[in-house]
PDB file of C-alpha atoms in Angstrom:
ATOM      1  CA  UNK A   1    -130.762 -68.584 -38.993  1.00  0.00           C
ATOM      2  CA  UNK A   2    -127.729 -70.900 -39.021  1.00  0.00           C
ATOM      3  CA  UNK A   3    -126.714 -72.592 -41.897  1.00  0.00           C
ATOM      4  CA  UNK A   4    -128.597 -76.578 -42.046  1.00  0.00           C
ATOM      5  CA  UNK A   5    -126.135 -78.057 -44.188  1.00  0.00           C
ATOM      6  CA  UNK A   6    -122.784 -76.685 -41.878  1.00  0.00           C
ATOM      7  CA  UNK A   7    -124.969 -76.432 -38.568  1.00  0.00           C
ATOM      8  CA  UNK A   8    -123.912 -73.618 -36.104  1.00  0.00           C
ATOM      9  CA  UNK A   9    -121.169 -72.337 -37.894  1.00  0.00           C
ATOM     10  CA  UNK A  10    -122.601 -70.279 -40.785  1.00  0.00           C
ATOM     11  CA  UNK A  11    -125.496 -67.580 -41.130  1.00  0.00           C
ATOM     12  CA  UNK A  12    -127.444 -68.040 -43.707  1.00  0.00           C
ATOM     13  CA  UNK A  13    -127.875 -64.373 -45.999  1.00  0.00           C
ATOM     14  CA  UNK A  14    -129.346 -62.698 -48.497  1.00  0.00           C
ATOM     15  CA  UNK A  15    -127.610 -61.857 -51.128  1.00  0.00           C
ATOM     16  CA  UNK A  16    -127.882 -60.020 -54.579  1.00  0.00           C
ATOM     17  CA  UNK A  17    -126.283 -60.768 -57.285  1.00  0.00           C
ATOM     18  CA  UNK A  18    -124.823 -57.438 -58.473  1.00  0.00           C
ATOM     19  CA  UNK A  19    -124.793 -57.684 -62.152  1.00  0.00           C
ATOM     20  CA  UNK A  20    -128.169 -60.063 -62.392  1.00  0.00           C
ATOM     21  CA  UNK A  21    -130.354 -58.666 -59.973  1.00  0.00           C
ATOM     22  CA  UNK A  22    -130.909 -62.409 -58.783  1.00  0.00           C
ATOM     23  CA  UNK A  23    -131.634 -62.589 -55.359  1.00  0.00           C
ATOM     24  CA  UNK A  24    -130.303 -65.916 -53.484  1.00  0.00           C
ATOM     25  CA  UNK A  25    -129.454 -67.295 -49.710  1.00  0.00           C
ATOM     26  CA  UNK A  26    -125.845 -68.274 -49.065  1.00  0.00           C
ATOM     27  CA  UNK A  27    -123.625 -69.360 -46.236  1.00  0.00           C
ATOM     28  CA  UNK A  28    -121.338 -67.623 -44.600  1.00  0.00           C
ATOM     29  CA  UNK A  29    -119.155 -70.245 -43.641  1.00  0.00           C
ATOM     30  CA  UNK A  30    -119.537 -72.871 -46.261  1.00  0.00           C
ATOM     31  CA  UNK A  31    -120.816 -71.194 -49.216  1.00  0.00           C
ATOM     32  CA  UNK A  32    -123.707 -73.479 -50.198  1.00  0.00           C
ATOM     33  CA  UNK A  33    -126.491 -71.581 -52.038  1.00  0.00           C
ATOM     34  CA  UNK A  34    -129.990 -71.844 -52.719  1.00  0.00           C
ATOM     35  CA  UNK A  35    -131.844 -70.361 -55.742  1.00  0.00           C
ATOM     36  CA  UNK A  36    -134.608 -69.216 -53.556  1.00  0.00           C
ATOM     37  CA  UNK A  37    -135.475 -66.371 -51.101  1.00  0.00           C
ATOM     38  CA  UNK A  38    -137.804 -68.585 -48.816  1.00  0.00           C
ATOM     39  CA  UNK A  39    -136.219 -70.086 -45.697  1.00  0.00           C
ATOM     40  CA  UNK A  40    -139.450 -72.186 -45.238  1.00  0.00           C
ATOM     41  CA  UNK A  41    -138.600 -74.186 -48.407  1.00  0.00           C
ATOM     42  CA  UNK A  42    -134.808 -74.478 -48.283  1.00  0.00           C
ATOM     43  CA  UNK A  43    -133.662 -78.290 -48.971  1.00  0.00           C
ATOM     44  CA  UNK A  44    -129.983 -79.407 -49.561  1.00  0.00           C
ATOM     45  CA  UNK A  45    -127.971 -76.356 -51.226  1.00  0.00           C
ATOM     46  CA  UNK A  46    -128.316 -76.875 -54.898  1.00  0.00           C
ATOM     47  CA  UNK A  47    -124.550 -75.179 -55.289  1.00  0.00           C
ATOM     48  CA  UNK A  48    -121.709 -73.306 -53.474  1.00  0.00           C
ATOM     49  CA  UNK A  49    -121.108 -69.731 -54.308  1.00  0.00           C
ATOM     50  CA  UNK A  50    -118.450 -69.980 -56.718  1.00  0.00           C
ATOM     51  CA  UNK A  51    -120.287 -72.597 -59.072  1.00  0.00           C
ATOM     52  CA  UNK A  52    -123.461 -70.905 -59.014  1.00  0.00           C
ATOM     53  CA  UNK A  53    -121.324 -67.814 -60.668  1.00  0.00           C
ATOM     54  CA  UNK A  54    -119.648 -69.632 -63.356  1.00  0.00           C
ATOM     55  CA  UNK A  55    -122.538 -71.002 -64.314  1.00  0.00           C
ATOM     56  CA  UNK A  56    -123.809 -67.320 -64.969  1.00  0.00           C
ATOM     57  CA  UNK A  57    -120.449 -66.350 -66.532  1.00  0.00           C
ATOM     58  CA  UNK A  58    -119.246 -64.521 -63.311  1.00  0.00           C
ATOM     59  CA  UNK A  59    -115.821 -63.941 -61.924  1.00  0.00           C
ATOM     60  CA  UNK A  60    -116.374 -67.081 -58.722  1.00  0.00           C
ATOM     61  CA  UNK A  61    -116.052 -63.929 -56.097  1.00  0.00           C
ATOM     62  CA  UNK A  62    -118.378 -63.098 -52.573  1.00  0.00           C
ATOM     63  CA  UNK A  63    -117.277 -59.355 -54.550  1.00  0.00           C
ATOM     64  CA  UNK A  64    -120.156 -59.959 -56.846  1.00  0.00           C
ATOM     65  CA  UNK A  65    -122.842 -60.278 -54.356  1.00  0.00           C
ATOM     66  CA  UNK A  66    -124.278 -57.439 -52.355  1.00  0.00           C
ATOM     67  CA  UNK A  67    -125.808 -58.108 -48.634  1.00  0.00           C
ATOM     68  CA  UNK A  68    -129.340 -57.552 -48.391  1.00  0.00           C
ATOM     69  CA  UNK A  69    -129.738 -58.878 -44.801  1.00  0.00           C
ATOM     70  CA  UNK A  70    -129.446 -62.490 -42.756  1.00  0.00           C
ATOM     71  CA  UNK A  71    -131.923 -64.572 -42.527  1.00  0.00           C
TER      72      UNK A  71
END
């Protein structure tokens, strides 16, 4: 699925974060992140990558997410 807030330049992933266990959908291309796991319900990106792992004390690195599969 491409990316709705960048358009056709960015899958759209599952990630996990490593040290959490939180499971989230990010952009390839543009970073923006969603705290869910549904594509149904996805709305504007509530972050980018890099805030959303300060804000859970995290080094602001793609290192610290693990590919589950695109979406």
């Amino acid at each position: 699925m491409h990316c709705p807030t960048c358009g056709e330049y960015g899958d759209l992933v599952l990630l996990k974060v490593k040290r959490t266990g939180a499971q989230v959908i990010a952009c390839t291309e543009c970073d923006s992140l969603w705290k869910t796991v549904d594509v149904t319900t996805l709305g504007e990106p509530l972050l980018d990558v890099a805030d959303y792992l300060r804000e859970h004390h995290l080094p602001p690195k793609w290192s610290e997410l693990e590919l589950l599969r695109r979406v």
